[in-house]
Coordinates of C-alpha atoms and ligand atoms in Angstrom, one line a residue:
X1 CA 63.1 66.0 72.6
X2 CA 63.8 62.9 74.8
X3 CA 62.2 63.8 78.0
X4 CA 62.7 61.0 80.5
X5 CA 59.9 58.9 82.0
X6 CA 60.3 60.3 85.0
X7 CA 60.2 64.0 84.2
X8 CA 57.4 62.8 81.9
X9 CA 55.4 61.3 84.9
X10 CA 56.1 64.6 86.6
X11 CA 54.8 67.1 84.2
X12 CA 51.4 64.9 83.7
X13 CA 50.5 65.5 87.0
X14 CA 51.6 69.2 86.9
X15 CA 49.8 69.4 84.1
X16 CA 46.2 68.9 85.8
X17 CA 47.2 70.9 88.4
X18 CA 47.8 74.1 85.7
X19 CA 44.9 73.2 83.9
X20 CA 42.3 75.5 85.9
X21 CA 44.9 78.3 85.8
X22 CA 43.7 80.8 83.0
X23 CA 45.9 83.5 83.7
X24 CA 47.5 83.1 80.0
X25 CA 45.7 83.7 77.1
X26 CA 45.0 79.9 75.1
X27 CA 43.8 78.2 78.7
X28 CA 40.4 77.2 78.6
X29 CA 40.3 74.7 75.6
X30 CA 38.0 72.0 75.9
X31 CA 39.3 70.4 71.9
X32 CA 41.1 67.2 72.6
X33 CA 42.7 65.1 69.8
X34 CA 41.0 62.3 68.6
X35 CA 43.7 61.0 65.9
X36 CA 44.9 64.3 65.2
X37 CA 48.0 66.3 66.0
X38 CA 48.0 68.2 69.3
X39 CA 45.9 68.5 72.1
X40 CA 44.5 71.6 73.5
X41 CA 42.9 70.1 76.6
X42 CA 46.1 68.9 78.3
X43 CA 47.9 72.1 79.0
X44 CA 51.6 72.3 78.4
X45 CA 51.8 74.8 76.2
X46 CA 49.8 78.4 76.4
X47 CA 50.1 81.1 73.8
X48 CA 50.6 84.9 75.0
X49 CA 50.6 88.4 72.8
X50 CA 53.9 91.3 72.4
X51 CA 53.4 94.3 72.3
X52 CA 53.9 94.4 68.2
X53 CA 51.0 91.6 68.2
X54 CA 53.2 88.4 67.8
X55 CA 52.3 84.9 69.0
X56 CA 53.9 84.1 72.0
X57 CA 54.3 80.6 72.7
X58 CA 55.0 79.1 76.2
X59 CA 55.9 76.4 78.2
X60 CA 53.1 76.3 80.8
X61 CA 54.0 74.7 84.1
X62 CA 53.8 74.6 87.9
X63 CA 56.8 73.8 89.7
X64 CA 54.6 72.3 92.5
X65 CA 51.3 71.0 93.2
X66 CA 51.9 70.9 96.5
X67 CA 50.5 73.6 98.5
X68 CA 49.9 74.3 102.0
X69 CA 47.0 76.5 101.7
X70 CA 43.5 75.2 101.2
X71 CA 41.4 77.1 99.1
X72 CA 38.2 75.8 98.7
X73 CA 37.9 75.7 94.9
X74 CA 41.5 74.4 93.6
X75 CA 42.5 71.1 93.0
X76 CA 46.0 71.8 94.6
X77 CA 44.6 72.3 97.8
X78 CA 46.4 70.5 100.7
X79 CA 43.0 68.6 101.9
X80 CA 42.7 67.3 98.2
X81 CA 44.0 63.5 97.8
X82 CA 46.0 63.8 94.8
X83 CA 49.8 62.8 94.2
X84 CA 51.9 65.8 94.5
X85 CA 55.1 66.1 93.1
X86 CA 57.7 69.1 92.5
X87 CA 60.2 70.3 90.0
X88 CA 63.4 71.4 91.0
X89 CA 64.5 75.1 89.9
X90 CA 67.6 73.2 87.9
X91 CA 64.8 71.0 86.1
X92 CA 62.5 73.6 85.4
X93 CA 65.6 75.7 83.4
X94 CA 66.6 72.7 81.6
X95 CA 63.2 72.0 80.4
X96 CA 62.7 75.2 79.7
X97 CA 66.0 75.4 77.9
X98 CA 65.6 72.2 76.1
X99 CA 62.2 72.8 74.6
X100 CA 63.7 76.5 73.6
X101 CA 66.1 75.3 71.7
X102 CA 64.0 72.7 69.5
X103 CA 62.1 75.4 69.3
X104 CA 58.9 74.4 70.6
X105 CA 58.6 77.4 72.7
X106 CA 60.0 81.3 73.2
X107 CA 58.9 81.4 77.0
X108 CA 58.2 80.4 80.2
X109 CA 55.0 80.7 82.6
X110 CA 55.8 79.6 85.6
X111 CA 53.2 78.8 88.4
X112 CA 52.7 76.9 91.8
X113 CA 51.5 75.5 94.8
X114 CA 53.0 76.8 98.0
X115 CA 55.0 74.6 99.6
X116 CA 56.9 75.3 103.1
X117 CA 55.9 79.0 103.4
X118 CA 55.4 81.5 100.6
X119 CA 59.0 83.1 101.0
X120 CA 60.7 79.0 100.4
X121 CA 58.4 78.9 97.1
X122 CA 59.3 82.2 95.9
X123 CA 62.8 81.8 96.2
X124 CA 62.5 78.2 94.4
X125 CA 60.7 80.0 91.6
X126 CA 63.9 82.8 92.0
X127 CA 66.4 80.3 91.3
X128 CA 64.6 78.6 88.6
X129 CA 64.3 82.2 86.4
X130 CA 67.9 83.2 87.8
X131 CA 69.6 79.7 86.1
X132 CA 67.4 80.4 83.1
X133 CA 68.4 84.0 82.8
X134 CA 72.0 83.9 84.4
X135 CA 73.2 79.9 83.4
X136 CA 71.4 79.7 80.3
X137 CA 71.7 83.1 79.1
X138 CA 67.7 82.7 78.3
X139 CA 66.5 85.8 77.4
X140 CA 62.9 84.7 76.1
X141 CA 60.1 86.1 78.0
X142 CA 58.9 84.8 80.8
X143 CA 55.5 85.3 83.1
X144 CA 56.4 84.5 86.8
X145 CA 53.8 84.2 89.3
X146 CA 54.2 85.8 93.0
X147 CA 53.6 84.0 96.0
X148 CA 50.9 86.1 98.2
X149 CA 52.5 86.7 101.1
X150 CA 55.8 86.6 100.0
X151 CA 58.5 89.1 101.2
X152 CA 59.3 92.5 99.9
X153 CA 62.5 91.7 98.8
X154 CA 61.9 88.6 96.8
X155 CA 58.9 90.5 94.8
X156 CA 61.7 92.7 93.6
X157 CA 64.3 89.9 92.4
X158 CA 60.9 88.4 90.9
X159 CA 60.4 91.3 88.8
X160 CA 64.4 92.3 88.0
X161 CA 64.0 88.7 86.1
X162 CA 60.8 88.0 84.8
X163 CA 58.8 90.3 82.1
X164 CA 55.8 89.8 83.4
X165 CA 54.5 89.1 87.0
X166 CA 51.2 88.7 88.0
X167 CA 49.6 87.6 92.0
X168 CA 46.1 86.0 91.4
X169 CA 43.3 88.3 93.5
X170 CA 41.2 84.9 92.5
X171 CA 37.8 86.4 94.6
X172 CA 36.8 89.9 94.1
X173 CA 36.0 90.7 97.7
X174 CA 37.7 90.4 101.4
X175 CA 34.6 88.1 102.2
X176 CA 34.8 85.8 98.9
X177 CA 38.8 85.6 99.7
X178 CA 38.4 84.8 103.5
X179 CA 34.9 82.1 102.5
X180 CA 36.9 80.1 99.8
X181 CA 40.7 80.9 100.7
X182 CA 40.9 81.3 104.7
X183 CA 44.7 81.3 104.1
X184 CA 45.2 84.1 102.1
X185 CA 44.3 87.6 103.2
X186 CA 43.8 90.3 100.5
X187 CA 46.6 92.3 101.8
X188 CA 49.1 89.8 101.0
X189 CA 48.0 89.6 97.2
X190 CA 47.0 93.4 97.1
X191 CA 50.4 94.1 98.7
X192 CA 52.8 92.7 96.1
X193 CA 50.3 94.4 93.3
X194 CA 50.7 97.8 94.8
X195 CA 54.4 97.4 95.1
X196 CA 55.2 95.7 91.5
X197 CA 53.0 98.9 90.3
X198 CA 55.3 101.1 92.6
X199 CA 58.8 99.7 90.7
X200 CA 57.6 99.8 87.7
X201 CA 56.4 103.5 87.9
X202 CA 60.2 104.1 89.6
X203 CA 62.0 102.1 86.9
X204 CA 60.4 103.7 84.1
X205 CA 62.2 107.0 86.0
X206 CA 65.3 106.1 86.2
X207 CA 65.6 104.2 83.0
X208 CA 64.5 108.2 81.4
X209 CA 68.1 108.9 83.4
X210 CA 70.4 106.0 82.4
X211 CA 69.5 103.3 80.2
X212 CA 71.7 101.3 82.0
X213 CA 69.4 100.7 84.9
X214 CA 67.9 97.2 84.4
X215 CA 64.1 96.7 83.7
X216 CA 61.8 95.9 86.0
X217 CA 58.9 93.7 84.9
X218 CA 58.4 95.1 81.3
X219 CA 55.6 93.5 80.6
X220 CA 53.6 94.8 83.5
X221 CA 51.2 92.6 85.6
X222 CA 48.4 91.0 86.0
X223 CA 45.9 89.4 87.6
X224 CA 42.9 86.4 87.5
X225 CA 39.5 86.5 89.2
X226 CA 37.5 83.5 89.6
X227 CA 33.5 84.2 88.6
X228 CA 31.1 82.8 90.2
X229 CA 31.9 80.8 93.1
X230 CA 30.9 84.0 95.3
X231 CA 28.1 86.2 95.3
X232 CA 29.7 89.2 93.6
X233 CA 27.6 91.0 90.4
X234 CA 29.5 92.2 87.4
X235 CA 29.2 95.5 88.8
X236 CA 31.6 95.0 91.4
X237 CA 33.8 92.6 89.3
X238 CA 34.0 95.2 86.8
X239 CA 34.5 98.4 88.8
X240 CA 37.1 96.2 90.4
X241 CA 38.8 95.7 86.9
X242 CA 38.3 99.6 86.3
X243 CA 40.5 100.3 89.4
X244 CA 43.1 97.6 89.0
X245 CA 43.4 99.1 85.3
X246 CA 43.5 102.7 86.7
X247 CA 45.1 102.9 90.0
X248 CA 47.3 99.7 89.5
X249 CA 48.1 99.7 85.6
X250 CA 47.5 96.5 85.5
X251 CA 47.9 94.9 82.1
X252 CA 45.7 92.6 82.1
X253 CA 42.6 91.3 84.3
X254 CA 41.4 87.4 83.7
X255 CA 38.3 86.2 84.4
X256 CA 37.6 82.4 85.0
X257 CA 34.5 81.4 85.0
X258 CA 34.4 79.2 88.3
X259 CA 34.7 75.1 87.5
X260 CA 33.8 72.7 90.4
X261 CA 36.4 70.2 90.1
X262 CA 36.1 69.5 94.0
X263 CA 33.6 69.0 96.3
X264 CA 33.5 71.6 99.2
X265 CA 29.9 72.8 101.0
X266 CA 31.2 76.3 100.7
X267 CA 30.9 76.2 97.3
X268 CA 28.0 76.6 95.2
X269 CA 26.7 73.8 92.9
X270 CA 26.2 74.7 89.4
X271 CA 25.1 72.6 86.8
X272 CA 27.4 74.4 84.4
X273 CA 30.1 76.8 84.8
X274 CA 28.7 80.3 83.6
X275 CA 31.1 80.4 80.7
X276 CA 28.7 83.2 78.9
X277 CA 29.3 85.3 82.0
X278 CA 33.1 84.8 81.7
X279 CA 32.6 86.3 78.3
X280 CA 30.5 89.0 78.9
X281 CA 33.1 90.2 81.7
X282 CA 35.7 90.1 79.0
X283 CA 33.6 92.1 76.5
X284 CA 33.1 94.6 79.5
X285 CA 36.4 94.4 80.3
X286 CA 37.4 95.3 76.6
X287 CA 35.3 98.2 76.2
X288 CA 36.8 99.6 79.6
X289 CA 40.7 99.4 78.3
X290 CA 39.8 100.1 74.3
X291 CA 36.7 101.7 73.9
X292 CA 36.6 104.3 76.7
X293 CA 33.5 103.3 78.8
X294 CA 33.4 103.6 82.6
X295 CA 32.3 100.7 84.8
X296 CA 29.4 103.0 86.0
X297 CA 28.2 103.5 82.2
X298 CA 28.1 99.9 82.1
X299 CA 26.3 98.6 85.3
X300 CA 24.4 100.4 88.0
X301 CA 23.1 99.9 91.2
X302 CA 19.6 99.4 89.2
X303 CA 21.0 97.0 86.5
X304 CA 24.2 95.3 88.6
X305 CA 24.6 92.1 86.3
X306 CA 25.8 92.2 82.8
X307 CA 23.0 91.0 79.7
X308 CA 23.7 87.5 78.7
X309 CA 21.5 87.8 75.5
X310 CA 23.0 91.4 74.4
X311 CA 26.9 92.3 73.9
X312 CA 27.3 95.1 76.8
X313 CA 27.7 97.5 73.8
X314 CA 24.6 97.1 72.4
X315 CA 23.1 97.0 75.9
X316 CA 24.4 100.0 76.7
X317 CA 23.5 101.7 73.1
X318 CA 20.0 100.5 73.6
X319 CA 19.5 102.2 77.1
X320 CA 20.8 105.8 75.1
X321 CA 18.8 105.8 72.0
X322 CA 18.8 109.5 72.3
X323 CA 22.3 109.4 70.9
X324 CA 21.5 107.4 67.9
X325 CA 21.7 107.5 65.2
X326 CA 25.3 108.4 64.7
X327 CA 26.4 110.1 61.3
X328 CA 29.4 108.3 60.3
X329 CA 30.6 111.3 58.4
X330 CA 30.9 113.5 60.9
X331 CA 31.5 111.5 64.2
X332 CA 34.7 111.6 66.2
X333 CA 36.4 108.9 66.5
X334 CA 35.3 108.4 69.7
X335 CA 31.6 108.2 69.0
X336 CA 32.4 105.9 66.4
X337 CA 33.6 103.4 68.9
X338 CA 30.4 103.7 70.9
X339 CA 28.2 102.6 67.9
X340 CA 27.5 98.6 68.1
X341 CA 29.4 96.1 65.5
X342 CA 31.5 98.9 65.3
X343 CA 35.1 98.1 66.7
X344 CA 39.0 99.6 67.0
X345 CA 39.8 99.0 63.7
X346 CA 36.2 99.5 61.7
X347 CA 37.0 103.0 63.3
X348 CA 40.3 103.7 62.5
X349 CA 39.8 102.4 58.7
X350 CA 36.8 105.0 58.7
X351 CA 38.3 108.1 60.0
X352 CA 41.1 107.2 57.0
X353 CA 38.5 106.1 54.7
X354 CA 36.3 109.8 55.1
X355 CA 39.7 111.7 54.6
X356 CA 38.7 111.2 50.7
X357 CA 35.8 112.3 51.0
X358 CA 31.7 110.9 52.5
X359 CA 31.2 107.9 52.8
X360 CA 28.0 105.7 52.3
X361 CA 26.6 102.6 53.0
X362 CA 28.1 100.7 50.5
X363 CA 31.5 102.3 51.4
X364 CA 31.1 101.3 54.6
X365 CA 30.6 97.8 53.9
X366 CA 33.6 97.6 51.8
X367 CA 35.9 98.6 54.9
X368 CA 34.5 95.4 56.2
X369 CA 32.1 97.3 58.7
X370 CA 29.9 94.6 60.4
X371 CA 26.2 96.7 59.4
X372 CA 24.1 93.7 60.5
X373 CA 24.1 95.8 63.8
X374 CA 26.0 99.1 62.8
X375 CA 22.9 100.0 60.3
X376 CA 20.4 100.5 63.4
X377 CA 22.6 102.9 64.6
X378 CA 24.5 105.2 62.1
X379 CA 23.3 107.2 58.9
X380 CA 25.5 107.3 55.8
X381 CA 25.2 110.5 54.1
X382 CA 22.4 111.5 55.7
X383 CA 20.7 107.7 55.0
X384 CA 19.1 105.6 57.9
X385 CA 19.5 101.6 56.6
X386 CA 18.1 100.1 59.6
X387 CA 14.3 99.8 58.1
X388 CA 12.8 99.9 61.4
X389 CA 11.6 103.2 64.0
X390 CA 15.0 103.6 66.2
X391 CA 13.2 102.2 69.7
X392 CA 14.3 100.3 72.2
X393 CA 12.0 97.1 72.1
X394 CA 12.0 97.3 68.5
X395 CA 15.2 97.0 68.4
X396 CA 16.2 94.6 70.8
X397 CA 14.1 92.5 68.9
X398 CA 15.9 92.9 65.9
X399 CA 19.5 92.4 67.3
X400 CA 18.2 89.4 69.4
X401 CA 16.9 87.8 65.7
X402 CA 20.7 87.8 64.0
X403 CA 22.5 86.2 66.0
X404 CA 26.3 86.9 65.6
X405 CA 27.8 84.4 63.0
X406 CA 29.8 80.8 64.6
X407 CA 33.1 82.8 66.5
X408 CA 32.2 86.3 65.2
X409 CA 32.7 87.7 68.7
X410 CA 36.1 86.3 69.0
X411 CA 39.3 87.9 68.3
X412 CA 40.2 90.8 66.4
X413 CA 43.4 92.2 67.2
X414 CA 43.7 96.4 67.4
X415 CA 47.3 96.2 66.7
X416 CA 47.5 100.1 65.7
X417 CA 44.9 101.7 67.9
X418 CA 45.9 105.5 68.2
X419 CA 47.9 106.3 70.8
X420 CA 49.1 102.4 71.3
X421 CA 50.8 101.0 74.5
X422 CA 53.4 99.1 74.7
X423 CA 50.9 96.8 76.0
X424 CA 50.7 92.9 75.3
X425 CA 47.6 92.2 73.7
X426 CA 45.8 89.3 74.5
X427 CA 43.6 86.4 72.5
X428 CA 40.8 86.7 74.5
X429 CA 38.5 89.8 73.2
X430 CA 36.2 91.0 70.7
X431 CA 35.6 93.7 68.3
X432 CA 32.2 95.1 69.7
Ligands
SF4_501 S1 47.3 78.8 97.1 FE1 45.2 78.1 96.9 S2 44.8 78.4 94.7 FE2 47.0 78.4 95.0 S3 47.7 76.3 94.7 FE3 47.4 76.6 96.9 S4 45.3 75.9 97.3 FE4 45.5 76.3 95.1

């Protein structure tokens, strides 16, 4: 596709402005491409999940990096001294539209800077879905961000157009948000939140009634929360999580582990951004939407920071040894999901598998169950295959000496957990 210079100029800047942004699920890449095709580093774009578990590419781009706020941590901030440009709605559809139709993407995410006020942007970003959706005829998905403080009214056009919306919370607490982003008040992004959640829950009403009613942000919302540029503990990051996910139904919660990319005495120096955190949050954050834990069974006031060393499963089995061990004949299906290396669909292929009859350790480790930390904490048939007393330092020690294999903790997909969503499932997970 031919995109001229100019446009090209355009979307290079844009791009570093996005690049921070990891409120879609392939951000975060740090491969470039030395001779190669592709490049993961430079944004454009991002990859998102359906709710059948298909990969969802999409065009990834701000319409701005202008912005009149001036949060402390962002490289769009209006004290930064960077060139700014802006798309207009009418070439943000016909990039959109052209890249569609070579088929280099299926969607849209759509981000920005605020520019004029927060109502101006959102109506920009209005106009640019309306041509795609109305002009076009575009009916790929598309992620829309809201503008905090935006009106009422334009949250609702926002969501009549878009499947998914999300407003970034970005700090976990009114004190992180008023430190780091004086302009924006928690009301203005928990506002929006609260009435996207509101529609949805009214739409999925009247749509029981008529099917004619048009859908309201189908894809739910979500949000992002930056880690570590405050003084927050996973405790309060995660209970935070547990209510967005409960009160809210938010569909997803992302976690970015905070990056200084500009200088700011407000925020802390770090050496290196606490990337193991990030991924301990999503591991917590996992267990809270799949494996039925409660924030409180995670952390406590006692214990308010997740392990780095342990998965928070194991953490949390090792702090309840009286449970263990688990026989994997006779467990429900939700004990079985409590028992380290032991994820969604390791415990959906068992409950099947023990339909024909009791299983052992061998059986087990033909439906692929990971027993490098599973065997400390289950019997087979009565069988105990973890060659050591079941205590707690003992343990630990054990777990701590096999590590998990190169990308072991990464993705694996429960694409027919009982009693599925129609959520969108995203990359960025692990079976635990
Ligand atoms: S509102 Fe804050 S985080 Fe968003 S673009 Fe502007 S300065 Fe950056």
């Amino acid at each position: 596709m031919a995109v001229a210079t100019e446009m090209m100029d355009k979307l290079k800047i844009l791009a570093e402005g996005a690049k921070y942004d990891v409120s879609c699920s392939s951000s975060g890449s740090f491969r470039r491409n030395k001779d190669g095709i592709g490049n993961a580093a430079s944004c454009g774009i991002c990859h998102t999940w359906t709710s059948d578990g298909r990969c969802v590419s999409l065009l990834k781009v701000l319409m701005t990096n202008s912005c009149i706020f001036d949060c402390a941590y962002c490289v769009n901030r209006r004290s930064n001294d960077v060139q700014r440009v802006l798309l207009t709605p009418a070439e943000v559809a016909e990039l959109t539209i052209g890249f569609y139709r070579r088929n280099y993407i299926e969607g849209l995410f759509l981000s920005t800077g605020v520019v004029r006020s927060p109502d101006y942007t959102m109506e920009l970003l209005i106009e640019a879905v309306r041509t795609l959706r109305e002009q076009y005829r575009f009916n790929g998905y598309i992620h829309l961000k809201l503008v905090p403080g935006a009106d009422p009214l334009l949250v609702q056009q926002a969501g009549l157009l878009a499947d998914r919306v999300s407003v970034n919370l970005e700090l976990p607490t009114r004190e992180g948000l008023a430190l780091l982003a004086p302009d924006k008040s928690r009301d203005a992004v928990i506002g929006p939140m609260r009435q996207v959640n509101s529609l949805i829950t009214i739409n999925r009403a009247e749509r029981k009634e008529s099917r004619k009613v048009a859908r309201f942000a189908p894809a739910g919302q979500s949000t992002q929360l930056i880690v570590g540029a405050t003084k927050e503990t996973d405790r309060q990051i995660v209970t935070l999580s547990e209510q967005l996910y409960q009160r809210m139904e938010l569909k997803r919660v992302y976690y970015s582990a905070f990056i200084p990319v500009v200088a700011d005495t407000r925020l802390p120096a770090l050496p290196n951004s606490p990337l193991r955190r990030e991924h301990r949050l999503y591991q917590a954050d996992w267990l809270l939407r799949y494996y039925g834990f409660s924030a409180q069974e995670l952390l406590d006031e006692e214990r308010p920071n997740l392990e780095t060393d342990l998965d928070p499963k194991t953490g949390w089995a090792l702090r309840h040894l009286e449970l263990f061990p688990v026989e994997i004949n006779g467990a429900d299906y939700e004990v079985l999901l409590r028992i380290p290396g032991i994820g969604v669909r390791s415990a959906q292929r068992i409950v099947r598998a023990r339909r024909q009859g009791h299983l052992s350790m061998d059986d087990l480790a033909k439906l692929g169950v990971v027993l490098k930390r599973a065997r400390y904490f289950i019997t087979a048939r009565g069988r105990y295959a973890g060659e050591c007393a079941i205590d707690s330092t003992l343990l630990r020690s054990r777990l701590l000496e096999t590590p998990a294999k190169k990308g072991a903790a990464q993705l694996e997909l429960p694409f027919s957990r009982p009693q599925a969503s129609d959520e969108a499932i995203s990359l960025i997970s692990g079976e635990l």
